[in-house]
Short mmCIF file of C-alpha atoms and ligand atoms in Angstrom, two decimals:
data_model
loop_
_atom_site.label_atom_id
_atom_site.label_comp_id
_atom_site.label_asym_id
_atom_site.label_seq_id
_atom_site.Cartn_x
_atom_site.Cartn_y
_atom_site.Cartn_z
CA MET H 1 131.58 133.83 148.59
CA GLU H 2 131.64 135.49 145.16
CA PRO H 3 128.94 133.77 142.84
CA ALA H 4 130.73 131.82 139.95
CA SER H 5 128.12 132.87 137.41
CA CYS H 6 128.76 136.71 138.32
CA PRO H 7 132.34 137.84 138.77
CA ASN H 8 133.40 141.33 139.77
CA LEU H 9 130.76 141.83 142.43
CA THR H 10 131.54 143.62 145.67
CA LYS H 11 128.91 143.64 148.54
CA HIS H 12 127.75 147.00 149.48
CA GLU H 13 127.44 147.23 153.25
CA GLY H 14 124.96 149.46 154.93
CA LYS H 15 125.03 151.56 158.13
CA VAL H 16 122.47 149.51 160.03
CA SER H 17 123.55 146.29 161.32
CA TYR H 18 121.51 142.86 162.23
CA LYS H 19 122.26 143.70 165.68
CA ASP H 20 120.63 147.10 165.39
CA ARG H 21 117.53 145.70 163.86
CA CYS H 22 117.29 143.18 166.83
CA ARG H 23 117.76 146.02 169.35
CA ASN H 24 114.75 148.09 167.73
CA LEU H 25 112.67 145.00 167.58
CA ASN H 26 113.76 143.67 170.93
CA GLN H 27 114.12 139.99 169.73
CA PRO H 28 116.91 138.01 167.92
CA GLY H 29 116.28 136.71 164.25
CA LEU H 30 115.49 133.19 164.18
CA VAL H 31 114.40 130.48 161.73
CA ILE H 32 112.03 127.56 163.01
CA TRP H 33 112.39 125.07 160.33
CA PHE H 34 109.32 122.44 160.63
CA THR H 35 110.16 119.25 158.86
CA GLY H 36 108.10 116.04 158.37
CA LEU H 37 105.73 114.02 156.13
CA SER H 38 102.81 115.79 154.37
CA GLY H 39 100.09 115.82 156.82
CA SER H 40 102.19 115.41 159.89
CA GLY H 41 101.26 118.95 161.10
CA LYS H 42 103.89 121.24 160.00
CA SER H 43 101.44 124.01 158.54
CA THR H 44 99.01 123.61 161.35
CA ILE H 45 101.62 124.16 164.08
CA ALA H 46 103.27 127.02 162.36
CA VAL H 47 100.05 128.71 162.04
CA GLU H 48 99.17 128.59 165.63
CA LEU H 49 102.57 129.55 166.75
CA GLU H 50 102.56 132.51 164.58
CA TYR H 51 99.43 133.68 166.01
CA ARG H 52 100.78 133.25 169.52
CA LEU H 53 104.02 134.86 168.85
CA LEU H 54 102.18 137.82 167.29
CA LYS H 55 100.04 138.17 170.36
CA GLN H 56 103.29 138.66 172.32
CA ASN H 57 104.28 141.51 170.11
CA LYS H 58 107.05 139.46 168.33
CA ALA H 59 107.62 140.19 164.62
CA VAL H 60 107.05 137.04 163.09
CA TYR H 61 106.58 135.56 159.51
CA ARG H 62 105.37 132.38 158.15
CA LEU H 63 106.88 130.83 154.80
CA ASP H 64 104.90 127.79 154.13
CA GLY H 65 106.58 125.57 151.31
CA ASP H 66 103.18 125.03 149.46
CA ASN H 67 102.44 128.60 149.50
CA ILE H 68 105.89 129.47 148.00
CA ARG H 69 105.27 127.06 145.15
CA TYR H 70 102.35 129.47 143.83
CA GLY H 71 104.94 132.30 143.39
CA LEU H 72 108.87 132.37 143.71
CA ASN H 73 108.89 128.68 143.20
CA ASN H 74 106.21 128.30 140.61
CA ASP H 75 108.73 126.89 137.99
CA LEU H 76 109.77 124.02 140.12
CA GLY H 77 108.35 120.37 140.40
CA PHE H 78 109.19 117.56 142.75
CA SER H 79 112.11 115.82 141.25
CA GLU H 80 115.16 115.71 143.42
CA THR H 81 116.89 118.49 141.63
CA ASP H 82 113.85 120.67 141.92
CA ARG H 83 113.38 119.87 145.68
CA PHE H 84 116.78 121.11 146.26
CA GLU H 85 116.46 124.22 144.61
CA ASN H 86 113.09 124.76 146.20
CA LEU H 87 114.70 124.30 149.34
CA ARG H 88 117.68 126.23 148.44
CA ARG H 89 115.36 129.34 147.79
CA ILE H 90 113.30 129.09 150.92
CA ALA H 91 116.56 128.80 152.88
CA GLU H 92 117.98 131.95 151.15
CA VAL H 93 114.66 133.87 151.87
CA ALA H 94 114.29 132.49 155.30
CA ALA H 95 117.82 133.77 156.23
CA LEU H 96 117.18 137.15 154.64
CA ILE H 97 114.11 137.80 156.80
CA LYS H 98 115.83 136.52 159.84
CA ASP H 99 118.55 139.04 159.06
CA ALA H 100 115.94 141.61 158.95
CA GLY H 101 115.49 140.54 162.68
CA LEU H 102 112.14 138.59 162.35
CA ILE H 103 111.08 135.01 163.61
CA VAL H 104 110.63 133.12 160.49
CA LEU H 105 108.50 129.96 160.50
CA VAL H 106 109.24 127.51 157.69
CA GLY H 107 107.00 124.66 157.14
CA SER H 108 108.22 122.47 154.47
CA ILE H 109 108.81 118.64 154.02
CA SER H 110 112.35 119.11 153.30
CA PRO H 111 113.10 115.43 152.99
CA TYR H 112 116.83 115.43 152.62
CA ARG H 113 119.39 115.83 155.33
CA GLN H 114 121.63 117.69 153.29
CA MET H 115 118.98 120.47 152.41
CA ARG H 116 118.24 120.87 155.97
CA ASP H 117 121.92 121.12 156.83
CA PHE H 118 122.29 123.81 154.04
CA ALA H 119 119.41 125.84 155.48
CA ARG H 120 121.04 125.55 159.03
CA GLN H 121 124.59 126.59 157.63
CA LYS H 122 122.73 129.39 155.69
CA VAL H 123 120.88 130.96 158.54
CA GLY H 124 123.93 130.28 161.23
CA GLY H 125 123.40 127.56 164.02
CA ASP H 126 122.47 129.67 166.98
CA ASN H 127 119.57 131.01 165.15
CA PHE H 128 118.22 127.87 163.47
CA VAL H 129 115.91 125.68 165.15
CA GLU H 130 115.06 122.36 163.60
CA VAL H 131 111.79 120.75 164.61
CA PHE H 132 110.87 117.32 163.38
CA VAL H 133 106.89 117.15 163.20
CA ARG H 134 106.74 113.36 163.61
CA ALA H 135 103.69 111.16 162.86
CA ALA H 136 103.64 107.46 161.48
CA ILE H 137 103.07 107.55 157.77
CA GLU H 138 99.64 105.64 158.49
CA THR H 139 98.59 108.48 160.56
CA CYS H 140 99.30 110.99 157.94
CA ALA H 141 97.62 108.83 155.38
CA ILE H 142 94.40 108.63 157.57
CA ARG H 143 94.40 112.46 158.13
CA ASP H 144 95.01 113.05 154.51
CA PRO H 145 94.15 116.77 154.79
CA LYS H 146 94.90 117.40 151.26
CA GLY H 147 93.74 114.02 149.75
CA LEU H 148 97.25 113.62 148.40
CA TYR H 149 98.06 110.09 149.76
CA ASP H 150 94.87 108.78 148.37
CA LYS H 151 95.97 110.12 144.98
CA ALA H 152 99.57 108.91 145.59
CA LYS H 153 98.39 105.24 146.48
CA LYS H 154 96.55 105.29 143.01
CA GLY H 155 99.83 106.32 141.51
CA GLU H 156 98.36 109.77 140.38
CA ILE H 157 101.37 111.25 141.92
CA LYS H 158 104.92 110.46 141.38
CA ASP H 159 107.80 111.19 143.68
CA PHE H 160 105.56 111.31 146.65
CA THR H 161 107.50 111.70 150.00
CA GLY H 162 107.13 108.42 151.97
CA ILE H 163 105.52 106.29 149.28
CA SER H 164 107.62 106.74 146.26
CA ALA H 165 110.27 109.42 147.38
CA PRO H 166 112.54 109.07 150.42
CA TYR H 167 112.27 110.90 153.75
CA GLU H 168 115.48 111.16 155.81
CA GLU H 169 114.55 111.60 159.56
CA PRO H 170 116.58 114.36 161.32
CA LEU H 171 119.42 112.86 163.25
CA ASN H 172 119.45 115.64 165.89
CA PRO H 173 116.76 118.22 165.72
CA GLU H 174 116.33 120.74 168.52
CA ILE H 175 112.71 119.72 168.95
CA ILE H 176 110.68 116.54 168.10
CA ILE H 177 106.97 116.65 168.29
CA ASP H 178 104.87 113.44 168.07
CA THR H 179 101.79 114.68 166.62
CA ASP H 180 100.13 111.22 166.58
CA GLN H 181 100.03 111.32 170.44
CA LEU H 182 99.80 115.24 171.17
CA THR H 183 96.95 117.62 170.71
CA ILE H 184 97.71 120.66 168.40
CA ASN H 185 97.97 122.96 171.52
CA GLU H 186 100.25 120.36 173.17
CA SER H 187 102.44 120.27 169.87
CA VAL H 188 102.48 124.20 170.00
CA ASP H 189 103.51 124.40 173.64
CA LEU H 190 106.58 122.33 172.99
CA VAL H 191 108.03 124.79 170.57
CA TRP H 192 106.82 127.71 172.60
CA GLU H 193 108.69 126.46 175.75
CA TYR H 194 111.91 126.08 173.88
CA LEU H 195 111.39 129.45 172.25
CA GLU H 196 110.69 131.22 175.50
CA ASN H 197 114.31 130.46 176.78
CA LYS H 198 115.88 131.01 173.29
CA LEU H 199 114.43 134.13 172.86
CA THR H 200 115.63 135.59 176.37
CA LEU H 201 119.29 134.00 175.90
CA GLU H 202 119.74 135.43 172.43
CA VAL H 203 118.53 138.87 173.35
CA GLU H 204 120.79 139.02 176.45
CA LYS H 205 123.81 138.29 174.07
N1 ADP X 301 99.16 117.40 167.24
C1 ADP X 301 98.83 117.96 165.90
N2 ADP X 301 99.73 118.74 165.38
C2 ADP X 301 99.46 119.29 164.12
N3 ADP X 301 98.47 118.68 163.42
C3 ADP X 301 97.42 117.71 164.03
C4 ADP X 301 97.89 117.35 165.09
N4 ADP X 301 96.83 116.34 165.49
C5 ADP X 301 96.00 116.30 164.56
N5 ADP X 301 96.54 117.00 163.51
C6 ADP X 301 95.72 117.29 162.34
O1 ADP X 301 96.81 116.78 160.98
C7 ADP X 301 96.67 117.49 160.02
C8 ADP X 301 98.12 118.36 159.80
O2 ADP X 301 98.01 118.72 158.41
P1 ADP X 301 98.86 119.98 157.92
O3 ADP X 301 99.47 120.65 159.14
O4 ADP X 301 98.37 120.50 156.70
O5 ADP X 301 100.24 119.10 157.69
P2 ADP X 301 101.44 119.44 156.71
O6 ADP X 301 101.72 120.85 156.79
O7 ADP X 301 102.58 118.71 157.53
O8 ADP X 301 101.28 118.81 155.49
C9 ADP X 301 95.54 118.52 160.26
O9 ADP X 301 94.32 118.18 159.83
C10 ADP X 301 95.61 118.57 161.72
O10 ADP X 301 94.35 119.09 162.21
MG1 MG X 302 101.71 122.17 154.92
#
């Protein structure tokens, strides 16, 4: 679709296609999208999974929402408008890296269904895996790995997901991980098992 703000644009096609790149890498491009409350375990699981995939010679890249706020998204805060823009950019970048043939691990609270649906549509349904990293907010607050719940409860952080801003649970995610019942290793195993099938099926296509 032609961007409204920039008329007179034409896409310049290359000689190398997405399929060509996948053939070279011997893998499909995928986006594994981890959503869940702060402290639910998105980053922890993505870090371990990235390491496992790398050891299997997969081309993988991790896009952690917090890290992206240091650079590309350092002009954005946590209002609803900024959260949507944050997610729009992450989804666009993830779709590009997937198009390069890589497996992209996105860890981002992404609290609104509409955001995650946008990302799924941007990437393309077959190549998008939504992972709901689920833990009770009480568990997340006890873990409080970044001390944010403590600050939020004192009113020092406004628009804090689960406390003063909404989190819309996924209705139909590909994977649900109950991190208050599983170990970190068991949590990674769940995604790993799903991916083993997915990687084979997509390469055979
Ligand atoms: N099954 C699990 N999966 C992931 N993290 C877990 C699990 N069990 C306990 N944890 C702990 O929960 C915390 C999750 O923090 P983090 O990964 O930074 O969350 P998020 O990125 O979702 O904000 C870590 O301290 C981690 O060790
Ligand atoms: Mg994180």
